PDB file of C-alpha atoms in Angstrom:
ATOM      1  CA  MET A  11     -36.568  -4.028 -26.188  1.00  0.00           C
ATOM      2  CA  GLU A  12     -35.758  -7.470 -25.360  1.00  0.00           C
ATOM      3  CA  VAL A  13     -32.074  -7.963 -24.846  1.00  0.00           C
ATOM      4  CA  PHE A  14     -30.305 -11.682 -25.563  1.00  0.00           C
ATOM      5  CA  MET A  15     -27.342 -11.795 -23.570  1.00  0.00           C
ATOM      6  CA  SER A  16     -24.199 -14.244 -24.009  1.00  0.00           C
ATOM      7  CA  THR A  17     -23.965 -16.849 -21.234  1.00  0.00           C
ATOM      8  CA  LYS A  18     -20.332 -16.060 -21.212  1.00  0.00           C
ATOM      9  CA  LYS A  19     -19.243 -14.010 -18.106  1.00  0.00           C
ATOM     10  CA  ARG A  20     -16.841 -11.490 -19.338  1.00  0.00           C
ATOM     11  CA  CYS A  21     -16.853  -8.760 -16.488  1.00  0.00           C
ATOM     12  CA  ASN A  22     -18.157  -8.345 -12.889  1.00  0.00           C
ATOM     13  CA  ASN A  23     -18.152  -4.811 -11.319  1.00  0.00           C
ATOM     14  CA  ALA A  24     -19.260  -5.724  -7.635  1.00  0.00           C
ATOM     15  CA  TYR A  25     -17.543  -3.832  -5.172  1.00  0.00           C
ATOM     16  CA  PRO A  26     -18.094  -4.760  -1.750  1.00  0.00           C
ATOM     17  CA  PHE A  27     -16.264  -2.243   0.266  1.00  0.00           C
ATOM     18  CA  PHE A  28     -13.106  -3.090   2.235  1.00  0.00           C
ATOM     19  CA  VAL A  29     -13.862  -2.900   5.953  1.00  0.00           C
ATOM     20  CA  ASN A  30     -11.418  -5.112   7.773  1.00  0.00           C
ATOM     21  CA  THR A  31      -8.413  -3.231   9.396  1.00  0.00           C
ATOM     22  CA  PRO A  32      -6.404  -5.838  11.201  1.00  0.00           C
ATOM     23  CA  VAL A  33      -3.663  -4.487  13.470  1.00  0.00           C
ATOM     24  CA  VAL A  34      -1.220  -7.307  13.131  1.00  0.00           C
ATOM     25  CA  GLN A  35      -2.942 -10.707  12.499  1.00  0.00           C
ATOM     26  CA  GLY A  36      -2.156 -12.204   9.165  1.00  0.00           C
ATOM     27  CA  PHE A  37       0.138  -9.557   7.923  1.00  0.00           C
ATOM     28  CA  TYR A  38       3.359 -11.232   8.540  1.00  0.00           C
ATOM     29  CA  GLN A  39       2.123 -14.676   8.236  1.00  0.00           C
ATOM     30  CA  ALA A  40       4.228 -17.093   5.917  1.00  0.00           C
ATOM     31  CA  GLY A  41       2.913 -18.475   2.600  1.00  0.00           C
ATOM     32  CA  TYR A  42       1.365 -16.648  -0.519  1.00  0.00           C
ATOM     33  CA  LEU A  43      -1.545 -14.326  -1.052  1.00  0.00           C
ATOM     34  CA  ASN A  44      -4.343 -15.381  -3.428  1.00  0.00           C
ATOM     35  CA  SER A  45      -4.525 -13.489  -6.619  1.00  0.00           C
ATOM     36  CA  CYS A  46      -6.675 -10.546  -6.786  1.00  0.00           C
ATOM     37  CA  ASN A  47     -10.001 -10.413  -8.746  1.00  0.00           C
ATOM     38  CA  TRP A  48     -11.845  -7.217  -8.188  1.00  0.00           C
ATOM     39  CA  ALA A  49     -11.964  -4.126  -6.283  1.00  0.00           C
ATOM     40  CA  ASN A  50     -12.352  -6.020  -2.851  1.00  0.00           C
ATOM     41  CA  THR A  51      -9.064  -7.766  -3.131  1.00  0.00           C
ATOM     42  CA  TYR A  52      -7.489  -4.955  -5.146  1.00  0.00           C
ATOM     43  CA  VAL A  53      -7.719  -2.751  -1.967  1.00  0.00           C
ATOM     44  CA  GLY A  54      -5.799  -5.212   0.198  1.00  0.00           C
ATOM     45  CA  TYR A  55      -3.383  -5.571  -2.650  1.00  0.00           C
ATOM     46  CA  TYR A  56      -2.726  -1.542  -3.077  1.00  0.00           C
ATOM     47  CA  ALA A  57      -2.901  -1.245   0.817  1.00  0.00           C
ATOM     48  CA  ARG A  58       0.111  -4.116   1.213  1.00  0.00           C
ATOM     49  CA  TYR A  59       1.804  -2.578  -1.503  1.00  0.00           C
ATOM     50  CA  LEU A  60       1.722   1.118  -0.016  1.00  0.00           C
ATOM     51  CA  LEU A  61       2.317   0.025   3.517  1.00  0.00           C
ATOM     52  CA  LEU A  62       5.454  -1.850   2.373  1.00  0.00           C
ATOM     53  CA  LYS A  63       6.579   1.528   0.575  1.00  0.00           C
ATOM     54  CA  VAL A  64       6.454   3.466   4.081  1.00  0.00           C
ATOM     55  CA  MET A  65       8.027   0.658   6.003  1.00  0.00           C
ATOM     56  CA  SER A  66      11.034   0.392   3.621  1.00  0.00           C
ATOM     57  CA  GLU A  67      11.718   4.001   4.610  1.00  0.00           C
ATOM     58  CA  PHE A  68      13.463   3.405   7.835  1.00  0.00           C
ATOM     59  CA  ASP A  69      16.239   0.839   8.771  1.00  0.00           C
ATOM     60  CA  PHE A  70      15.712  -0.351  12.329  1.00  0.00           C
ATOM     61  CA  THR A  71      18.524  -2.182  14.229  1.00  0.00           C
ATOM     62  CA  PHE A  72      17.092  -4.900  16.763  1.00  0.00           C
ATOM     63  CA  PRO A  73      18.592  -7.500  19.212  1.00  0.00           C
ATOM     64  CA  GLU A  74      20.368 -10.292  17.569  1.00  0.00           C
ATOM     65  CA  GLU A  75      18.587 -12.161  20.127  1.00  0.00           C
ATOM     66  CA  TRP A  76      15.153 -11.360  19.460  1.00  0.00           C
ATOM     67  CA  GLU A  77      13.249 -14.543  18.738  1.00  0.00           C
ATOM     68  CA  PHE A  78      11.952 -15.181  14.875  1.00  0.00           C
ATOM     69  CA  GLY A  79       9.446 -12.618  14.102  1.00  0.00           C
ATOM     70  CA  LEU A  80       9.494 -10.222  16.927  1.00  0.00           C
ATOM     71  CA  ASP A  81      11.158  -7.640  14.795  1.00  0.00           C
ATOM     72  CA  ASP A  82       8.385  -7.864  12.147  1.00  0.00           C
ATOM     73  CA  TYR A  83       5.893  -7.810  15.180  1.00  0.00           C
ATOM     74  CA  PHE A  84       7.346  -4.537  16.500  1.00  0.00           C
ATOM     75  CA  LEU A  85       7.334  -2.966  12.931  1.00  0.00           C
ATOM     76  CA  TYR A  86       3.794  -3.812  12.073  1.00  0.00           C
ATOM     77  CA  ASN A  87       2.501  -3.026  15.532  1.00  0.00           C
ATOM     78  CA  LEU A  88       4.519   0.431  14.896  1.00  0.00           C
ATOM     79  CA  PHE A  89       3.078   1.465  11.413  1.00  0.00           C
ATOM     80  CA  ILE A  90      -0.406  -0.057  11.434  1.00  0.00           C
ATOM     81  CA  ALA A  91      -1.313   0.499  15.425  1.00  0.00           C
ATOM     82  CA  GLY A  92       0.814   3.749  15.582  1.00  0.00           C
ATOM     83  CA  ASN A  93       2.671   2.356  18.922  1.00  0.00           C
ATOM     84  CA  ILE A  94       4.142  -0.685  20.361  1.00  0.00           C
ATOM     85  CA  PRO A  95       5.790  -0.684  24.142  1.00  0.00           C
ATOM     86  CA  VAL A  96       9.124  -2.464  24.831  1.00  0.00           C
ATOM     87  CA  PHE A  97      10.320  -3.539  28.188  1.00  0.00           C
ATOM     88  CA  TRP A  98      12.993  -5.956  29.974  1.00  0.00           C
ATOM     89  CA  ASP A  99      11.468  -9.294  31.436  1.00  0.00           C
ATOM     90  CA  LYS A 100      13.465 -11.833  33.431  1.00  0.00           C
ATOM     91  CA  LYS A 101      12.555 -14.600  31.619  1.00  0.00           C
ATOM     92  CA  TYR A 102      12.456 -13.235  27.734  1.00  0.00           C
ATOM     93  CA  GLY A 103      14.941 -10.610  28.136  1.00  0.00           C
ATOM     94  CA  PHE A 104      14.283  -7.271  26.188  1.00  0.00           C
ATOM     95  CA  VAL A 105      10.939  -7.793  24.342  1.00  0.00           C
ATOM     96  CA  ALA A 106       8.148  -5.724  22.632  1.00  0.00           C
ATOM     97  CA  GLN A 107       4.476  -6.926  23.303  1.00  0.00           C
ATOM     98  CA  TRP A 108       1.078  -5.219  22.665  1.00  0.00           C
ATOM     99  CA  GLY A 109      -0.529  -4.324  25.923  1.00  0.00           C
ATOM    100  CA  ALA A 110      -3.291  -2.515  27.565  1.00  0.00           C
ATOM    101  CA  TYR A 111      -3.178   1.204  28.836  1.00  0.00           C
ATOM    102  CA  SER A 112      -4.156   2.335  32.047  1.00  0.00           C
ATOM    103  CA  GLY A 113      -3.872   5.608  34.487  1.00  0.00           C
ATOM    104  CA  VAL A 114      -3.410   9.026  33.385  1.00  0.00           C
ATOM    105  CA  ASN A 115      -0.332  11.316  33.880  1.00  0.00           C
ATOM    106  CA  ILE A 116      -0.259  15.051  34.335  1.00  0.00           C
ATOM    107  CA  ALA A 117       0.000  15.165  30.337  1.00  0.00           C
ATOM    108  CA  LEU A 118      -3.364  13.343  29.885  1.00  0.00           C
ATOM    109  CA  ARG A 119      -1.291  10.219  28.635  1.00  0.00           C
ATOM    110  CA  PRO A 120      -1.583   6.442  29.819  1.00  0.00           C
ATOM    111  CA  GLU A 121       0.582   5.783  32.606  1.00  0.00           C
ATOM    112  CA  TYR A 122       0.771   2.108  32.700  1.00  0.00           C
ATOM    113  CA  VAL A 123       0.834  -0.720  30.320  1.00  0.00           C
ATOM    114  CA  THR A 124      -0.501  -4.159  31.308  1.00  0.00           C
ATOM    115  CA  PHE A 125       0.481  -7.288  29.401  1.00  0.00           C
ATOM    116  CA  GLN A 126      -2.097 -10.282  29.323  1.00  0.00           C
ATOM    117  CA  ASN A 127      -1.225 -13.090  27.081  1.00  0.00           C
ATOM    118  CA  ASN A 128       0.034 -16.533  26.724  1.00  0.00           C
ATOM    119  CA  PHE A 129       3.611 -15.293  27.596  1.00  0.00           C
ATOM    120  CA  PHE A 130       2.944 -12.721  30.122  1.00  0.00           C
ATOM    121  CA  ASN A 131       0.278 -13.212  32.880  1.00  0.00           C
ATOM    122  CA  GLY A 132      -0.607  -9.619  33.749  1.00  0.00           C
ATOM    123  CA  ALA A 133       2.716  -8.083  33.714  1.00  0.00           C
ATOM    124  CA  LYS A 134       2.657  -4.420  34.318  1.00  0.00           C
ATOM    125  CA  ARG A 135       5.130  -1.583  33.511  1.00  0.00           C
ATOM    126  CA  LYS A 136       4.995   2.018  34.275  1.00  0.00           C
ATOM    127  CA  ILE A 137       5.988   3.998  31.109  1.00  0.00           C
ATOM    128  CA  GLY A 138       8.993   6.001  31.093  1.00  0.00           C
ATOM    129  CA  VAL A 139      10.291   4.076  34.289  1.00  0.00           C
ATOM    130  CA  ASP A 140      10.770   0.455  33.078  1.00  0.00           C
ATOM    131  CA  CYS A 141       8.981   0.743  29.887  1.00  0.00           C
ATOM    132  CA  VAL A 142       9.104   2.657  26.607  1.00  0.00           C
ATOM    133  CA  VAL A 143       6.544   3.208  24.062  1.00  0.00           C
ATOM    134  CA  PHE A 144       7.333   3.655  20.690  1.00  0.00           C
ATOM    135  CA  SER A 145       5.169   5.802  18.276  1.00  0.00           C
ATOM    136  CA  LEU A 146       5.206   7.636  15.071  1.00  0.00           C
ATOM    137  CA  THR A 147       3.256  10.418  15.791  1.00  0.00           C
ATOM    138  CA  ALA A 148       2.366  12.474  18.902  1.00  0.00           C
ATOM    139  CA  ASP A 149      -1.153  11.106  18.685  1.00  0.00           C
ATOM    140  CA  TYR A 150      -0.093   7.553  18.961  1.00  0.00           C
ATOM    141  CA  CYS A 151      -1.878   6.638  15.731  1.00  0.00           C
ATOM    142  CA  GLY A 152      -0.882   4.715  12.917  1.00  0.00           C
ATOM    143  CA  ILE A 153      -0.962   5.046   9.344  1.00  0.00           C
ATOM    144  CA  TRP A 154      -3.291   2.627   8.224  1.00  0.00           C
ATOM    145  CA  ASP A 155      -6.046   4.808   7.833  1.00  0.00           C
ATOM    146  CA  LYS A 156      -4.292   6.773   5.549  1.00  0.00           C
ATOM    147  CA  VAL A 157      -2.907   3.841   3.560  1.00  0.00           C
ATOM    148  CA  ILE A 158      -6.827   2.619   3.077  1.00  0.00           C
ATOM    149  CA  ALA A 159      -7.776   5.873   1.806  1.00  0.00           C
ATOM    150  CA  TYR A 160      -5.177   5.950  -0.820  1.00  0.00           C
ATOM    151  CA  ALA A 161      -5.725   1.955  -1.433  1.00  0.00           C
ATOM    152  CA  ASP A 162      -9.284   2.664  -2.226  1.00  0.00           C
ATOM    153  CA  LEU A 163      -8.563   5.090  -4.937  1.00  0.00           C
ATOM    154  CA  LEU A 164      -6.033   3.008  -6.548  1.00  0.00           C
ATOM    155  CA  ALA A 165      -8.380  -0.204  -6.264  1.00  0.00           C
ATOM    156  CA  GLU A 166     -11.241   1.933  -7.975  1.00  0.00           C
ATOM    157  CA  MET A 167      -8.706   3.064 -10.810  1.00  0.00           C
ATOM    158  CA  HIS A 168      -7.731  -0.337 -11.301  1.00  0.00           C
ATOM    159  CA  ILE A 169     -11.198  -1.544 -11.827  1.00  0.00           C
ATOM    160  CA  ALA A 170     -12.010   1.482 -14.186  1.00  0.00           C
ATOM    161  CA  ILE A 171      -8.916   0.783 -16.194  1.00  0.00           C
ATOM    162  CA  LYS A 172      -9.998  -2.988 -16.601  1.00  0.00           C
ATOM    163  CA  VAL A 173     -13.370  -2.181 -17.950  1.00  0.00           C
ATOM    164  CA  ASN A 174     -12.044   0.456 -20.229  1.00  0.00           C
ATOM    165  CA  ILE A 175      -9.740  -1.885 -21.982  1.00  0.00           C
ATOM    166  CA  ILE A 176     -12.516  -4.463 -21.935  1.00  0.00           C
ATOM    167  CA  ASN A 177     -15.011  -1.861 -23.443  1.00  0.00           C
ATOM    168  CA  SER A 178     -12.115  -0.908 -25.931  1.00  0.00           C
ATOM    169  CA  LYS A 179     -12.113  -4.289 -27.684  1.00  0.00           C
ATOM    170  CA  ASN A 180     -13.912  -3.120 -30.658  1.00  0.00           C
ATOM    171  CA  PRO A 181     -17.451  -4.690 -29.512  1.00  0.00           C
ATOM    172  CA  MET A 182     -20.162  -5.351 -31.877  1.00  0.00           C
ATOM    173  CA  VAL A 183     -23.874  -5.097 -31.190  1.00  0.00           C
ATOM    174  CA  PHE A 184     -26.173  -7.005 -33.519  1.00  0.00           C
ATOM    175  CA  GLY A 185     -29.968  -6.516 -33.500  1.00  0.00           C
ATOM    176  CA  VAL A 186     -31.750  -9.911 -34.264  1.00  0.00           C
ATOM    177  CA  PRO A 187     -35.745 -10.527 -34.583  1.00  0.00           C
ATOM    178  CA  ASP A 188     -35.773 -13.450 -32.220  1.00  0.00           C
ATOM    179  CA  LYS A 189     -33.615 -15.838 -29.733  1.00  0.00           C
ATOM    180  CA  LYS A 190     -33.053 -18.575 -32.167  1.00  0.00           C
ATOM    181  CA  ILE A 191     -30.884 -16.175 -34.403  1.00  0.00           C
ATOM    182  CA  ALA A 192     -29.650 -14.315 -31.323  1.00  0.00           C
ATOM    183  CA  ASP A 193     -28.416 -18.038 -30.389  1.00  0.00           C
ATOM    184  CA  ASN A 194     -26.823 -18.933 -33.875  1.00  0.00           C
ATOM    185  CA  MET A 195     -24.960 -15.048 -33.930  1.00  0.00           C
ATOM    186  CA  MET A 196     -23.490 -15.545 -30.445  1.00  0.00           C
ATOM    187  CA  SER A 197     -22.236 -19.038 -31.657  1.00  0.00           C
ATOM    188  CA  MET A 198     -20.940 -17.386 -34.708  1.00  0.00           C
ATOM    189  CA  PHE A 199     -19.202 -14.570 -32.546  1.00  0.00           C
ATOM    190  CA  ASP A 200     -17.770 -17.320 -30.098  1.00  0.00           C
ATOM    191  CA  THR A 201     -16.216 -19.286 -32.870  1.00  0.00           C
ATOM    192  CA  ILE A 202     -14.706 -15.857 -34.513  1.00  0.00           C
ATOM    193  CA  GLN A 203     -13.272 -15.112 -30.983  1.00  0.00           C
ATOM    194  CA  ASP A 204     -11.503 -18.473 -31.040  1.00  0.00           C
ATOM    195  CA  GLY A 205      -9.477 -17.508 -33.881  1.00  0.00           C
ATOM    196  CA  GLU A 206     -11.603 -19.249 -36.884  1.00  0.00           C
ATOM    197  CA  PRO A 207     -10.388 -17.577 -40.330  1.00  0.00           C
ATOM    198  CA  ALA A 208     -13.558 -18.028 -42.122  1.00  0.00           C
ATOM    199  CA  ILE A 209     -17.216 -18.742 -40.813  1.00  0.00           C
ATOM    200  CA  TYR A 210     -20.218 -20.399 -42.783  1.00  0.00           C
ATOM    201  CA  GLN A 211     -23.668 -19.479 -41.478  1.00  0.00           C
ATOM    202  CA  LYS A 212     -26.764 -20.782 -42.983  1.00  0.00           C
ATOM    203  CA  THR A 213     -29.091 -17.982 -44.052  1.00  0.00           C
ATOM    204  CA  THR A 214     -32.192 -17.802 -41.999  1.00  0.00           C
ATOM    205  CA  GLY A 215     -34.211 -15.193 -43.854  1.00  0.00           C
ATOM    206  CA  GLY A 216     -34.498 -12.823 -40.996  1.00  0.00           C
ATOM    207  CA  GLU A 217     -33.162  -9.337 -40.887  1.00  0.00           C
ATOM    208  CA  TRP A 218     -30.527  -8.237 -38.385  1.00  0.00           C
ATOM    209  CA  GLU A 219     -28.615  -4.942 -37.826  1.00  0.00           C
ATOM    210  CA  CYS A 220     -25.360  -4.301 -36.638  1.00  0.00           C
ATOM    211  CA  PHE A 221     -23.922  -1.457 -34.538  1.00  0.00           C
ATOM    212  CA  ASN A 222     -20.029  -1.107 -34.368  1.00  0.00           C
ATOM    213  CA  PRO A 223     -19.118   2.019 -32.053  1.00  0.00           C
ATOM    214  CA  GLN A 224     -15.516   3.523 -32.359  1.00  0.00           C
ATOM    215  CA  ALA A 225     -14.028   2.093 -29.271  1.00  0.00           C
ATOM    216  CA  LYS A 226     -10.784   4.213 -29.755  1.00  0.00           C
ATOM    217  CA  ASN A 227     -12.886   7.427 -28.910  1.00  0.00           C
ATOM    218  CA  ASN A 228     -13.629   5.990 -25.419  1.00  0.00           C
ATOM    219  CA  TYR A 229     -10.001   4.378 -24.717  1.00  0.00           C
ATOM    220  CA  ILE A 230      -8.895   6.418 -21.901  1.00  0.00           C
ATOM    221  CA  THR A 231      -6.591   3.930 -20.136  1.00  0.00           C
ATOM    222  CA  PRO A 232      -3.391   6.058 -20.717  1.00  0.00           C
ATOM    223  CA  ASP A 233      -5.213   8.787 -19.213  1.00  0.00           C
ATOM    224  CA  MET A 234      -6.231   6.774 -16.293  1.00  0.00           C
ATOM    225  CA  LEU A 235      -3.022   5.371 -15.806  1.00  0.00           C
ATOM    226  CA  ILE A 236      -1.358   8.598 -15.653  1.00  0.00           C
ATOM    227  CA  ASP A 237      -4.018   9.635 -13.052  1.00  0.00           C
ATOM    228  CA  MET A 238      -2.969   6.395 -11.155  1.00  0.00           C
ATOM    229  CA  ARG A 239       0.874   7.507 -11.047  1.00  0.00           C
ATOM    230  CA  LYS A 240      -0.391  11.016  -9.517  1.00  0.00           C
ATOM    231  CA  ILE A 241      -2.357   9.139  -6.784  1.00  0.00           C
ATOM    232  CA  VAL A 242       0.823   7.252  -6.019  1.00  0.00           C
ATOM    233  CA  ASN A 243       3.138  10.429  -5.874  1.00  0.00           C
ATOM    234  CA  MET A 244       0.347  11.931  -3.378  1.00  0.00           C
ATOM    235  CA  PHE A 245       1.048   9.283  -1.395  1.00  0.00           C
ATOM    236  CA  CYS A 246       4.737   9.260  -1.659  1.00  0.00           C
ATOM    237  CA  THR A 247       4.755  13.213  -1.065  1.00  0.00           C
ATOM    238  CA  ASP A 248       2.684  12.662   2.200  1.00  0.00           C
ATOM    239  CA  PHE A 249       4.619   9.983   3.652  1.00  0.00           C
ATOM    240  CA  GLY A 250       8.231  11.274   2.545  1.00  0.00           C
ATOM    241  CA  ILE A 251       9.343   9.402  -0.317  1.00  0.00           C
ATOM    242  CA  PRO A 252      11.182  11.444  -2.716  1.00  0.00           C
ATOM    243  CA  ASN A 253       8.798  11.678  -6.233  1.00  0.00           C
ATOM    244  CA  ALA A 254       8.123  14.107  -9.284  1.00  0.00           C
ATOM    245  CA  ASN A 255       4.822  15.011  -7.903  1.00  0.00           C
ATOM    246  CA  THR A 256       4.061  17.605 -10.570  1.00  0.00           C
ATOM    247  CA  ASP A 257       1.300  17.964 -13.595  1.00  0.00           C
ATOM    248  CA  LYS A 258       4.100  19.879 -15.733  1.00  0.00           C
ATOM    249  CA  ARG A 259       5.354  18.377 -18.980  1.00  0.00           C
ATOM    250  CA  GLU A 260       8.178  20.605 -19.426  1.00  0.00           C
ATOM    251  CA  ARG A 261      11.350  20.921 -17.291  1.00  0.00           C
ATOM    252  CA  LEU A 262      10.868  21.474 -13.968  1.00  0.00           C
ATOM    253  CA  THR A 263      12.587  24.476 -12.042  1.00  0.00           C
ATOM    254  CA  ASN A 264      15.043  24.150  -9.105  1.00  0.00           C
ATOM    255  CA  ASP A 265      12.518  26.303  -7.025  1.00  0.00           C
ATOM    256  CA  GLU A 266       9.887  23.561  -7.925  1.00  0.00           C
ATOM    257  CA  VAL A 267      12.200  20.802  -6.960  1.00  0.00           C
ATOM    258  CA  ASN A 268      12.962  22.161  -3.431  1.00  0.00           C
ATOM    259  CA  ALA A 269       9.443  22.888  -2.698  1.00  0.00           C
ATOM    260  CA  ASN A 270       8.679  19.027  -3.405  1.00  0.00           C
ATOM    261  CA  ASN A 271      11.765  18.134  -1.395  1.00  0.00           C
ATOM    262  CA  ALA A 272      10.420  20.128   1.394  1.00  0.00           C
ATOM    263  CA  GLU A 273       7.276  18.567   1.751  1.00  0.00           C
ATOM    264  CA  THR A 274       8.463  15.178   1.525  1.00  0.00           C
ATOM    265  CA  ASP A 275      11.208  15.713   4.212  1.00  0.00           C
ATOM    266  CA  CYS A 276       8.831  17.032   6.742  1.00  0.00           C
ATOM    267  CA  PHE A 277       7.073  13.471   7.954  1.00  0.00           C
ATOM    268  CA  LEU A 278      10.536  11.691   7.740  1.00  0.00           C
ATOM    269  CA  ASP A 279      11.957  14.480   9.852  1.00  0.00           C
ATOM    270  CA  SER A 280       9.154  14.617  12.465  1.00  0.00           C
ATOM    271  CA  VAL A 281       9.039  10.549  12.530  1.00  0.00           C
ATOM    272  CA  LEU A 282      12.741   9.978  12.785  1.00  0.00           C
ATOM    273  CA  LYS A 283      13.080  12.628  15.396  1.00  0.00           C
ATOM    274  CA  ARG A 284      10.411  10.787  17.437  1.00  0.00           C
ATOM    275  CA  LEU A 285      11.954   7.500  17.151  1.00  0.00           C
ATOM    276  CA  LYS A 286      15.474   8.507  17.906  1.00  0.00           C
ATOM    277  CA  LYS A 287      14.147   9.831  21.091  1.00  0.00           C
ATOM    278  CA  CYS A 288      12.420   6.536  21.761  1.00  0.00           C
ATOM    279  CA  CYS A 289      15.697   4.761  21.221  1.00  0.00           C
ATOM    280  CA  ASP A 290      17.597   7.091  23.366  1.00  0.00           C
ATOM    281  CA  GLN A 291      14.791   6.325  26.243  1.00  0.00           C
ATOM    282  CA  VAL A 292      15.766   2.629  25.987  1.00  0.00           C
ATOM    283  CA  GLU A 293      19.403   3.219  26.095  1.00  0.00           C
ATOM    284  CA  ARG A 294      18.614   5.538  29.362  1.00  0.00           C
ATOM    285  CA  LEU A 295      16.307   3.045  31.040  1.00  0.00           C
ATOM    286  CA  PHE A 296      18.132  -0.058  30.346  1.00  0.00           C
ATOM    287  CA  GLY A 297      21.683   0.843  29.841  1.00  0.00           C
ATOM    288  CA  THR A 298      21.819  -0.629  26.224  1.00  0.00           C
ATOM    289  CA  ARG A 299      20.566   0.830  23.123  1.00  0.00           C
ATOM    290  CA  TYR A 300      18.750  -2.012  22.028  1.00  0.00           C
ATOM    291  CA  ILE A 301      16.767  -0.256  19.308  1.00  0.00           C
ATOM    292  CA  ASP A 302      18.034   2.143  16.769  1.00  0.00           C
ATOM    293  CA  VAL A 303      16.700   3.726  13.557  1.00  0.00           C
ATOM    294  CA  GLU A 304      18.188   5.572  10.579  1.00  0.00           C
ATOM    295  CA  LEU A 305      16.743   6.518   7.159  1.00  0.00           C
ATOM    296  CA  CYS A 306      17.270   3.554   4.495  1.00  0.00           C
ATOM    297  CA  GLU A 307      20.249   3.554   2.626  1.00  0.00           C
ATOM    298  CA  ALA A 308      18.532   4.878  -0.847  1.00  0.00           C
ATOM    299  CA  LEU A 309      16.878   7.615   1.067  1.00  0.00           C
ATOM    300  CA  ARG A 310      20.312   8.879   2.539  1.00  0.00           C
ATOM    301  CA  ARG A 311      21.733   8.724  -0.704  1.00  0.00           C
ATOM    302  CA  VAL A 312      19.144  10.918  -2.094  1.00  0.00           C
ATOM    303  CA  GLN A 313      19.945  13.541   0.926  1.00  0.00           C
ATOM    304  CA  ASP A 314      23.754  13.002   0.297  1.00  0.00           C
ATOM    305  CA  GLU A 315      23.526  13.481  -3.293  1.00  0.00           C
ATOM    306  CA  GLY A 316      20.459  15.599  -4.039  1.00  0.00           C
ATOM    307  CA  SER A 317      17.349  14.611  -5.283  1.00  0.00           C
ATOM    308  CA  ASN A 318      17.526  16.274  -8.438  1.00  0.00           C
ATOM    309  CA  TYR A 319      18.306  13.250 -10.570  1.00  0.00           C
ATOM    310  CA  LEU A 320      14.964  11.993  -9.576  1.00  0.00           C
ATOM    311  CA  MET A 321      13.304  14.917 -11.386  1.00  0.00           C
ATOM    312  CA  GLY A 322      15.320  14.617 -14.626  1.00  0.00           C
ATOM    313  CA  TYR A 323      18.397  16.466 -14.038  1.00  0.00           C
ATOM    314  CA  GLY A 324      21.834  14.678 -14.680  1.00  0.00           C
ATOM    315  CA  GLN A 325      22.506  11.006 -14.329  1.00  0.00           C
ATOM    316  CA  VAL A 326      21.617   8.594 -11.218  1.00  0.00           C
ATOM    317  CA  PRO A 327      25.136   9.256  -8.803  1.00  0.00           C
ATOM    318  CA  ALA A 328      27.366   5.985  -8.789  1.00  0.00           C
ATOM    319  CA  TYR A 329      26.830   4.435  -5.224  1.00  0.00           C
ATOM    320  CA  ASN A 330      29.743   5.098  -2.793  1.00  0.00           C
ATOM    321  CA  PRO A 331      29.644   2.626   0.167  1.00  0.00           C
ATOM    322  CA  GLU A 332      31.837   5.490   2.068  1.00  0.00           C
ATOM    323  CA  ARG A 333      28.639   7.281   2.349  1.00  0.00           C
ATOM    324  CA  ALA A 334      26.248   4.656   3.097  1.00  0.00           C
TER     325      ALA A 334
END
């Protein structure tokens, strides 16, 4: 069977896999991002969206004298790479810089960090003596791999939703005997799409058939939007963001709410304790608590007031600045 295709490009499902996993470069550069087209750029869009979600959970305090952007440099290295060394330098004072690890201590951990860039020419610091390495987890790894895993799922769902919406525009399929009639039919169809109230077409004597599928039966966008929300909820649960991560349609029980709260709190508690320990090390080694960290204000309010209002119980508590 010969198929005559319209020359108008209406959909493109090409999906080159997202393979770039930068550590810091480009993440906090000023300017705007290009608009997203298809799945490869959607992965980048959702990766940025999810990464900022996790980064917003913690409220860091940095030295006021830090140069513009050094706080962002610290945060993106910490969350993407998983670790970032800080130390004291005679010229720059207390700074954060990415370095090369070397040596092995009794715990099979790196013993030294060497900094080689435009600002530090081979400066070497001993971890725990004149350098502190901030890390999110005990394996010193970041969250970028998990962020990309979830971003890939969300990008696939995004494309599936777009395709389903396009396929639900009540498509018409015409069977025609030759290409000339097909061109006439395509011209007539494009005129209809432009909003003309009436179309006058010269009869050619050729026979043609019309197939009009029931688009409503294939419209599953609402279900996919629900699944998309579930993926985001799964991500939030993994990274300690309170959410209603449940498939139940009816009212939740207190035990179900508490179970979800415990699951979300595990990540927050472990990461916050580790970061606090690093802040204590900085104060012990350098005599000043240059860096400190707390949960963000929104999470503190949830913990103070209880997170039941997130699940549909009662009203959102009024903000009390004395509890912030």
